[in-house]
Coordinates of C-alpha atoms in Angstrom, one line a residue:
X8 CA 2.4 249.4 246.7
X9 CA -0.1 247.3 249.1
X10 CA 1.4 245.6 252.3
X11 CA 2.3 242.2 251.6
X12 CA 0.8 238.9 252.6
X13 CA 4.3 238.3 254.3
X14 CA 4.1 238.4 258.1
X15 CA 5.3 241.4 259.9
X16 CA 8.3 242.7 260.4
X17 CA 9.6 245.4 263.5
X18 CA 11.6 248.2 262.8
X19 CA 14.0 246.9 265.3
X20 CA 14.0 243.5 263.3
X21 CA 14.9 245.6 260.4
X22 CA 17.5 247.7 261.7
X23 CA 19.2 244.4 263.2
X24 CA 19.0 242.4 259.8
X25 CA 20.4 245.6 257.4
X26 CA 22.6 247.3 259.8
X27 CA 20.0 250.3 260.0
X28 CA 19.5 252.7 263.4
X29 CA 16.2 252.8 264.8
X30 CA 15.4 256.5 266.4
X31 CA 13.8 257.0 269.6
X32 CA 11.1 254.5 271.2
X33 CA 9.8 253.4 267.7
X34 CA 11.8 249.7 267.5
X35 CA 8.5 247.8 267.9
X36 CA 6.5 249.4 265.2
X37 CA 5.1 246.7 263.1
X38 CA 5.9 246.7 259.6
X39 CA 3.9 244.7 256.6
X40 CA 5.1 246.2 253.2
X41 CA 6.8 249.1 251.5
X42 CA 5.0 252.0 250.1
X43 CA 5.6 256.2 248.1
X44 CA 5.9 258.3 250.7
X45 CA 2.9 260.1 249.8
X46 CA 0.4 259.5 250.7
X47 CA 2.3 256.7 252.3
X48 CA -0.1 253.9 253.8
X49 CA -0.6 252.5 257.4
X50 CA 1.9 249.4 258.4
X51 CA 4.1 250.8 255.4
X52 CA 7.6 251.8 255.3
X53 CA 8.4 254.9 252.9
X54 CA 12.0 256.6 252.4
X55 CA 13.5 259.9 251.9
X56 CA 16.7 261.4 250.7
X57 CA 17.2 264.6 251.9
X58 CA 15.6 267.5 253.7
X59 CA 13.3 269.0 251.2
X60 CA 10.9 265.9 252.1
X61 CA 10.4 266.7 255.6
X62 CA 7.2 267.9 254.7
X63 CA 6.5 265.5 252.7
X64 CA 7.1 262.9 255.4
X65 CA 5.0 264.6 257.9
X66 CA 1.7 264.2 255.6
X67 CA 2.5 260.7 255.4
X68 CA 0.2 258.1 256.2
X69 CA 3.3 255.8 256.3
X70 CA 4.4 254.1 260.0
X71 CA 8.0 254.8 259.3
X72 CA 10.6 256.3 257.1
X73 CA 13.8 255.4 256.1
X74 CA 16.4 258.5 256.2
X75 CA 19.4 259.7 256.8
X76 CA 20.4 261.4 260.2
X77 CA 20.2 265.1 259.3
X78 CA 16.7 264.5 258.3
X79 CA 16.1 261.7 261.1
X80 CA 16.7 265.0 264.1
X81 CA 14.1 267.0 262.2
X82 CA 10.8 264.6 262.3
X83 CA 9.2 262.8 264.6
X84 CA 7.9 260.0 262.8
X85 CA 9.4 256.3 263.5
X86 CA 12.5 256.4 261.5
X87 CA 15.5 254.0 260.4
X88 CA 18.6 256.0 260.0
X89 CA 20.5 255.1 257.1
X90 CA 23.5 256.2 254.9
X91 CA 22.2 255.4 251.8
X92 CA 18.1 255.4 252.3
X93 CA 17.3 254.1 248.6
X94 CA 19.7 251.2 248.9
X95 CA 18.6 250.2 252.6
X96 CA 14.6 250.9 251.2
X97 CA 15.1 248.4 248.3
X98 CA 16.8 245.4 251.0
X99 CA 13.7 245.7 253.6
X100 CA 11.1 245.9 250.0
X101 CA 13.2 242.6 248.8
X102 CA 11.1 241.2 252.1
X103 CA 7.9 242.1 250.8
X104 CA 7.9 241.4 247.0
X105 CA 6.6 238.1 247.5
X106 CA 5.0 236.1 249.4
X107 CA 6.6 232.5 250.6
X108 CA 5.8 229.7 248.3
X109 CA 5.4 226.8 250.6
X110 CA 7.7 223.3 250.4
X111 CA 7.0 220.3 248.7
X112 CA 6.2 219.4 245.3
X113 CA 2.5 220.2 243.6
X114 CA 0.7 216.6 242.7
X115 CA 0.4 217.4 239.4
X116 CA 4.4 218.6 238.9
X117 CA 6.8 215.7 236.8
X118 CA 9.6 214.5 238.7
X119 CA 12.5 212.4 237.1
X120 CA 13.1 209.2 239.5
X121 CA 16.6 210.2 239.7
X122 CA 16.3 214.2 240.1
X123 CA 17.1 214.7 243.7
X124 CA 14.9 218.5 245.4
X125 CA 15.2 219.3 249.1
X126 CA 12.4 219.4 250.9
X127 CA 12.7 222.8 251.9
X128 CA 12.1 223.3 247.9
X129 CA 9.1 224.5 246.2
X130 CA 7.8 222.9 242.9
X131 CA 4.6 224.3 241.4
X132 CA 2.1 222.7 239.1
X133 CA 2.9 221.2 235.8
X134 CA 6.6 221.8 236.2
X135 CA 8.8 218.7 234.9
X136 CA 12.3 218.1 236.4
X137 CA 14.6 216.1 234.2
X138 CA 17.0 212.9 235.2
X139 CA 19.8 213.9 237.6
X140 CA 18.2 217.1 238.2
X141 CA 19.3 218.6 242.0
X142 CA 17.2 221.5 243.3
X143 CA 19.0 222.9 246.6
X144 CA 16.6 224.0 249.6
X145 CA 14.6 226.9 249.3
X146 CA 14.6 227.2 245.4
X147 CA 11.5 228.0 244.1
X148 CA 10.1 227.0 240.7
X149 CA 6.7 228.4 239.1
X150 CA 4.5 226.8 237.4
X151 CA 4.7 225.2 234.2
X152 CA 8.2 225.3 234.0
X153 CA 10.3 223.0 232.0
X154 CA 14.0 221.3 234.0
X155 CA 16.0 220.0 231.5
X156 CA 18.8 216.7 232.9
X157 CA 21.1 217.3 235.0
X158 CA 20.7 220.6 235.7
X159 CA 22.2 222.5 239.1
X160 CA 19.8 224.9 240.7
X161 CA 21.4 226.4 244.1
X162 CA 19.7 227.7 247.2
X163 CA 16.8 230.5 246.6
X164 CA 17.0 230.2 243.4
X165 CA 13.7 231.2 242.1
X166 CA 12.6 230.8 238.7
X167 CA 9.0 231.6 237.8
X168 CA 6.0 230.7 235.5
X169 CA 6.7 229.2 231.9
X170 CA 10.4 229.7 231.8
X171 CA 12.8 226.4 229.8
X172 CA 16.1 225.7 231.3
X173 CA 18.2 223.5 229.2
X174 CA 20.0 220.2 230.1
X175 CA 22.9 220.6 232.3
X176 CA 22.4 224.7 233.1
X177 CA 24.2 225.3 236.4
X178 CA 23.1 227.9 238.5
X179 CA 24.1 229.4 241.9
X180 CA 22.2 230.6 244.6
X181 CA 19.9 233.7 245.0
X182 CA 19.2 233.7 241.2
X183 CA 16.2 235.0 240.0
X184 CA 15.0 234.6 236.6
X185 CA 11.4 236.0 235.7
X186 CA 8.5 234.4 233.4
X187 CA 9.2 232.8 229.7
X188 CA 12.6 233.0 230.1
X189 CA 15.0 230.4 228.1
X190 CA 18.3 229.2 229.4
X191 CA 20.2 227.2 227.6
X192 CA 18.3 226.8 224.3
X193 CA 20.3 225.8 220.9
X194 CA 23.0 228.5 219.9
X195 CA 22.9 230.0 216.4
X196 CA 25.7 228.0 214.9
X197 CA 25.6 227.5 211.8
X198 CA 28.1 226.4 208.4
X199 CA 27.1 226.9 204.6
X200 CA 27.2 223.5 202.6
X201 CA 27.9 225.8 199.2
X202 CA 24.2 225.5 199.2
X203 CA 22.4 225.9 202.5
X204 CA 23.0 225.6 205.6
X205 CA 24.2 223.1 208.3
X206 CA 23.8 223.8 212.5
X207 CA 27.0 223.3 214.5
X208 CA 25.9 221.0 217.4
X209 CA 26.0 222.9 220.3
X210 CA 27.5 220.9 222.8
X211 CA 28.0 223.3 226.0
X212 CA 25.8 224.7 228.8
X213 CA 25.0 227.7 230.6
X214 CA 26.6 228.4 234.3
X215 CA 24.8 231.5 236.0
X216 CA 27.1 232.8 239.5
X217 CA 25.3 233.5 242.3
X218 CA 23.0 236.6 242.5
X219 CA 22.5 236.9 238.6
X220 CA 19.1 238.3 237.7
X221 CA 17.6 237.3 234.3
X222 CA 14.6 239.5 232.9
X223 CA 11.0 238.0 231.5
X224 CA 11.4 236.8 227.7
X225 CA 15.2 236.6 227.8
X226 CA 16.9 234.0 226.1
X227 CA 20.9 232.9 227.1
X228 CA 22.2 230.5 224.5
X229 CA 24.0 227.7 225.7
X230 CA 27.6 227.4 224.4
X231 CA 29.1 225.5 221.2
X232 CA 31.8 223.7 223.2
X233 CA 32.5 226.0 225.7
X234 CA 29.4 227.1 228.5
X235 CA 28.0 230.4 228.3
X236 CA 28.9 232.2 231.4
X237 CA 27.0 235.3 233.4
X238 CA 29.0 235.9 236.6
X239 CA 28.0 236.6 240.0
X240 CA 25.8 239.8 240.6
X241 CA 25.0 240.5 236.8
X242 CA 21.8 242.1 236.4
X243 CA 19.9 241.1 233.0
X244 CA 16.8 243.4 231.7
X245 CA 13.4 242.0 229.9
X246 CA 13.8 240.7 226.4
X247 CA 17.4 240.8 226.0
X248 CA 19.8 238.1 224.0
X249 CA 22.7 236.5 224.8
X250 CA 24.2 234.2 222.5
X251 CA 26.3 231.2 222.7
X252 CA 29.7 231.2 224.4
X253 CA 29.4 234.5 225.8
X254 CA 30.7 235.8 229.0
X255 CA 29.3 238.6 231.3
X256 CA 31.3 240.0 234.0
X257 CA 30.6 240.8 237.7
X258 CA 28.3 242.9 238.8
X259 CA 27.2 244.3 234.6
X260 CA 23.8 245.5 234.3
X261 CA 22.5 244.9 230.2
X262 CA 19.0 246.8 229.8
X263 CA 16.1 245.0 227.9
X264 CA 16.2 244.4 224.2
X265 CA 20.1 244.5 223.6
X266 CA 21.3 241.8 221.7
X267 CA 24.9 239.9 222.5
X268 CA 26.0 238.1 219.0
X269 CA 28.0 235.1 220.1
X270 CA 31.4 234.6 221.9
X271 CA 31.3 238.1 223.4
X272 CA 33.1 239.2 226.1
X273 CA 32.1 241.6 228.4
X274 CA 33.7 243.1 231.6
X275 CA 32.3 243.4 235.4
X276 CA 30.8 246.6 236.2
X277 CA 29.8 247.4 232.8
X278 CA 26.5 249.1 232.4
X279 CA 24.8 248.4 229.1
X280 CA 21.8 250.3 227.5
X281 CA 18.6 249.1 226.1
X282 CA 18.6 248.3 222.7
X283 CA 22.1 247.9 222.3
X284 CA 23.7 245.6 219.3
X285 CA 26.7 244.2 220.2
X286 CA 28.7 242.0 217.4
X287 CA 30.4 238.7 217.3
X288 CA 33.8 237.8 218.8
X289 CA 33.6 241.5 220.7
X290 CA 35.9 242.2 223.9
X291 CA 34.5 244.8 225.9
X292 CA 36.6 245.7 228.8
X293 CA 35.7 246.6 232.5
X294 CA 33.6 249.2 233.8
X295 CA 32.2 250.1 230.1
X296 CA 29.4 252.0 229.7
X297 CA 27.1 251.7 226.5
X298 CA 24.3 254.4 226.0
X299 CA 21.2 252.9 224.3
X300 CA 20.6 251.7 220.4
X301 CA 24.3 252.0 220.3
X302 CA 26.1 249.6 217.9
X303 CA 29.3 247.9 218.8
X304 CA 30.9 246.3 215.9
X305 CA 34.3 246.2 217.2
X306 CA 36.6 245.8 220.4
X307 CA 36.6 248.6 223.6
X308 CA 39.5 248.3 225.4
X309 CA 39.4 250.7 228.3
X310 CA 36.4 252.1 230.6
X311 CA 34.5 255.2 230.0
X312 CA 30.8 256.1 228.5
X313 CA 30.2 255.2 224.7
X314 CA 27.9 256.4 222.0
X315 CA 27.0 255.9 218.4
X316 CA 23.6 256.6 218.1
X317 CA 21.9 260.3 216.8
X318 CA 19.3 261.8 219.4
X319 CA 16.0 262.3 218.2
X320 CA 15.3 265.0 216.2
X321 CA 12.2 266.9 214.1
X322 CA 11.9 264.6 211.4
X323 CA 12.0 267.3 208.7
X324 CA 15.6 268.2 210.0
X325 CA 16.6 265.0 210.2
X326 CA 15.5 264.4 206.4
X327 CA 17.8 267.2 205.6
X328 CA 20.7 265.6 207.6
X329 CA 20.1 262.5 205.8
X330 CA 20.1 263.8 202.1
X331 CA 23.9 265.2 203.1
X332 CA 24.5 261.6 204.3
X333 CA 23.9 260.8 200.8
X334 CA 26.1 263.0 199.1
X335 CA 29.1 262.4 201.6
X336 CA 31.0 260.7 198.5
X337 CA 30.3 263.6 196.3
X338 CA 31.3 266.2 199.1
X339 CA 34.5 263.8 199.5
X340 CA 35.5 264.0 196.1
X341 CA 34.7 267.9 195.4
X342 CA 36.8 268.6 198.7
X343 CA 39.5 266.9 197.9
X344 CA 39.3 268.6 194.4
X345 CA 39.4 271.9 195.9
X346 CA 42.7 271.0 197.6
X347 CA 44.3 269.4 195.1
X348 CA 43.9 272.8 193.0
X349 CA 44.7 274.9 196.2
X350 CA 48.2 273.3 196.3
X351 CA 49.1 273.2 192.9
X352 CA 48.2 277.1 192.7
X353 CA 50.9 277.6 196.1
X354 CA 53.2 275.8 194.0
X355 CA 52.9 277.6 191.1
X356 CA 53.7 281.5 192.6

């Protein structure tokens, strides 16, 4: 990764701000991005896990390394000692992943006489803020972006290029929600007439907690009556669905391309996989885990790791597998058959 266009940083800065341990004399070494540890790259900061990188740090070209202690006593490159390296490395990158977008709305951005935006706020060009709008200080919103009325858009709050946020969407602060993104759009709601079909208004919102991340191309129905709720610290993938009227716990993690049919419920610390199908009215309880292009028709009411899904297989075995599929019914019947004769001849003698 190249250094950012964000200002420097010290290592002692660092070590202050994320409860780090700078080693030896090295507290003023200037820091201007994140980078691999090899080759590593001058003003950098790399990390490594455990001692089979020591050599790995010493060809860096990197001006420090986070690390824990054991490997800390062994180098003597400018370090940060950490517990967990990976977790302090991605805090100090969160520094460098983009540069400050200054205050103050762009001349050719659309403003709603009664939308009210801090002036600490940043509002790109050709974005439109609806009536009653409020955008809290230091929320930053890319370009060509549409603010529906009365939406709630908290502190830090950033929300790039092209993405639609319904009318009334609340939203905390430190969200993040990438490009093309839709929040709050119609739910699918919909009643047959005996000969087509009617749309249910869909008369709720959205309300995203504080620290929610919401992938590029994701859409989040807004609810029927009811919002549709993601709750603090929920991490959402690329592409993903979630209907109307949902809720999503605490701190759950849904990988791109899963869809959520409407008025799900799922638990905090679950950890869903890509391309998962989860089906309406669906309860999933805490600390679930979902493996990928699983299919959940029905309730799971206790934590642990879930499946339905065959792995991947030579395609002329899985032909074979799949005629037997076929004659399940037959097998079924012939089996029972067979038992049905076995008893009667036990009965006989």
């Amino acid at each position: 990764m190249a250094a950012s266009r964000a200002a420097a940083v010290t290592l002692a800065t660092l070590a202050e701000r994320f409860d780090l341990v700078v080693q030896g004399s090295a507290a003023q070494t200037a820091i201007r991005g994140v980078c691999a540890l090899e080759p590593g790259k001058p003003d950098c900061i790399a990390f490594a896990e455990n001692a089979g990188q020591i050599e790995s740090i010493n060809r860096s070209a990197a001006a420090a390394v986070i690390c824990p202690a054991a490997v800390a006593e062994a180098i003597e490159s400018p370090v940060l000692v950490a517990k967990q390296p990976r977790l302090a490395f991605a805090r100090v990158a969160a520094l460098f992943e983009r540069p400050s977008a200054p205050a103050g709305i762009h001349a050719r951005a659309v403003v709603a006489e009664t939308a009210q935006i801090d002036t600490q706020a940043s509002i790109a060009a050709n974005v439109i803020v609806g009536e009653h709008s409020v955008i809290a200080a230091g929320a930053v919103i890319g370009a060509n972006t549409v603010i529906g009325e009365g939406v709630r858009i908290g502190a830090d709050t950033r929300i790039a290029s092209n993405c639609s946020i319904g009318d009334d969407v609340r939203m905390g602060e430190r969200v993040s929600i990438e490009a093309n993104a839709v929040i709050g759009g119609r739910g699918f709601g919909l009643v047959h007439n005996g000969r087509g079909w009617e749309a249910i208004p869909q008369m709720g919102s959205v309300h995203l907690g504080d620290d929610v991340e919401i992938g590029a191309g994701t859409t989040v129905d807004r609810g029927a009556l009811d919002d549709t709720v993601i709750a603090r610290g929920a991490k959402i993938d690329n592409q993903v669905h979630i209907a109307h009227n949902c809720r999503i716990g605490e701190h759950t993690v849904i990988a791109g391309c899963t869809g959520i049919a409407g008025s799900c419920t799922i638990g905090a610390n679950c950890m869903i996989g890509g391309g998962v199908g989860i089906g309406d009215h669906v309860h999933i309880a805490d600390g679930v885990i979902i493996t990928a292009a699983s299919q959940v028709p029905k309730n799971i009411d206790r934590g642990g790791v879930y499946s339905s899904t065959f792995r991947a297989m030579p395609a002329t075995g899985w032909r074979k597998r799949l005629a037997l599929f076929r004659q399940l019914d037959k097998i079924e019947r012939r089996l029972r058959r067979v038992e049905r004769a076995g008893l009667s001849s036990e009965n006989n003698e």
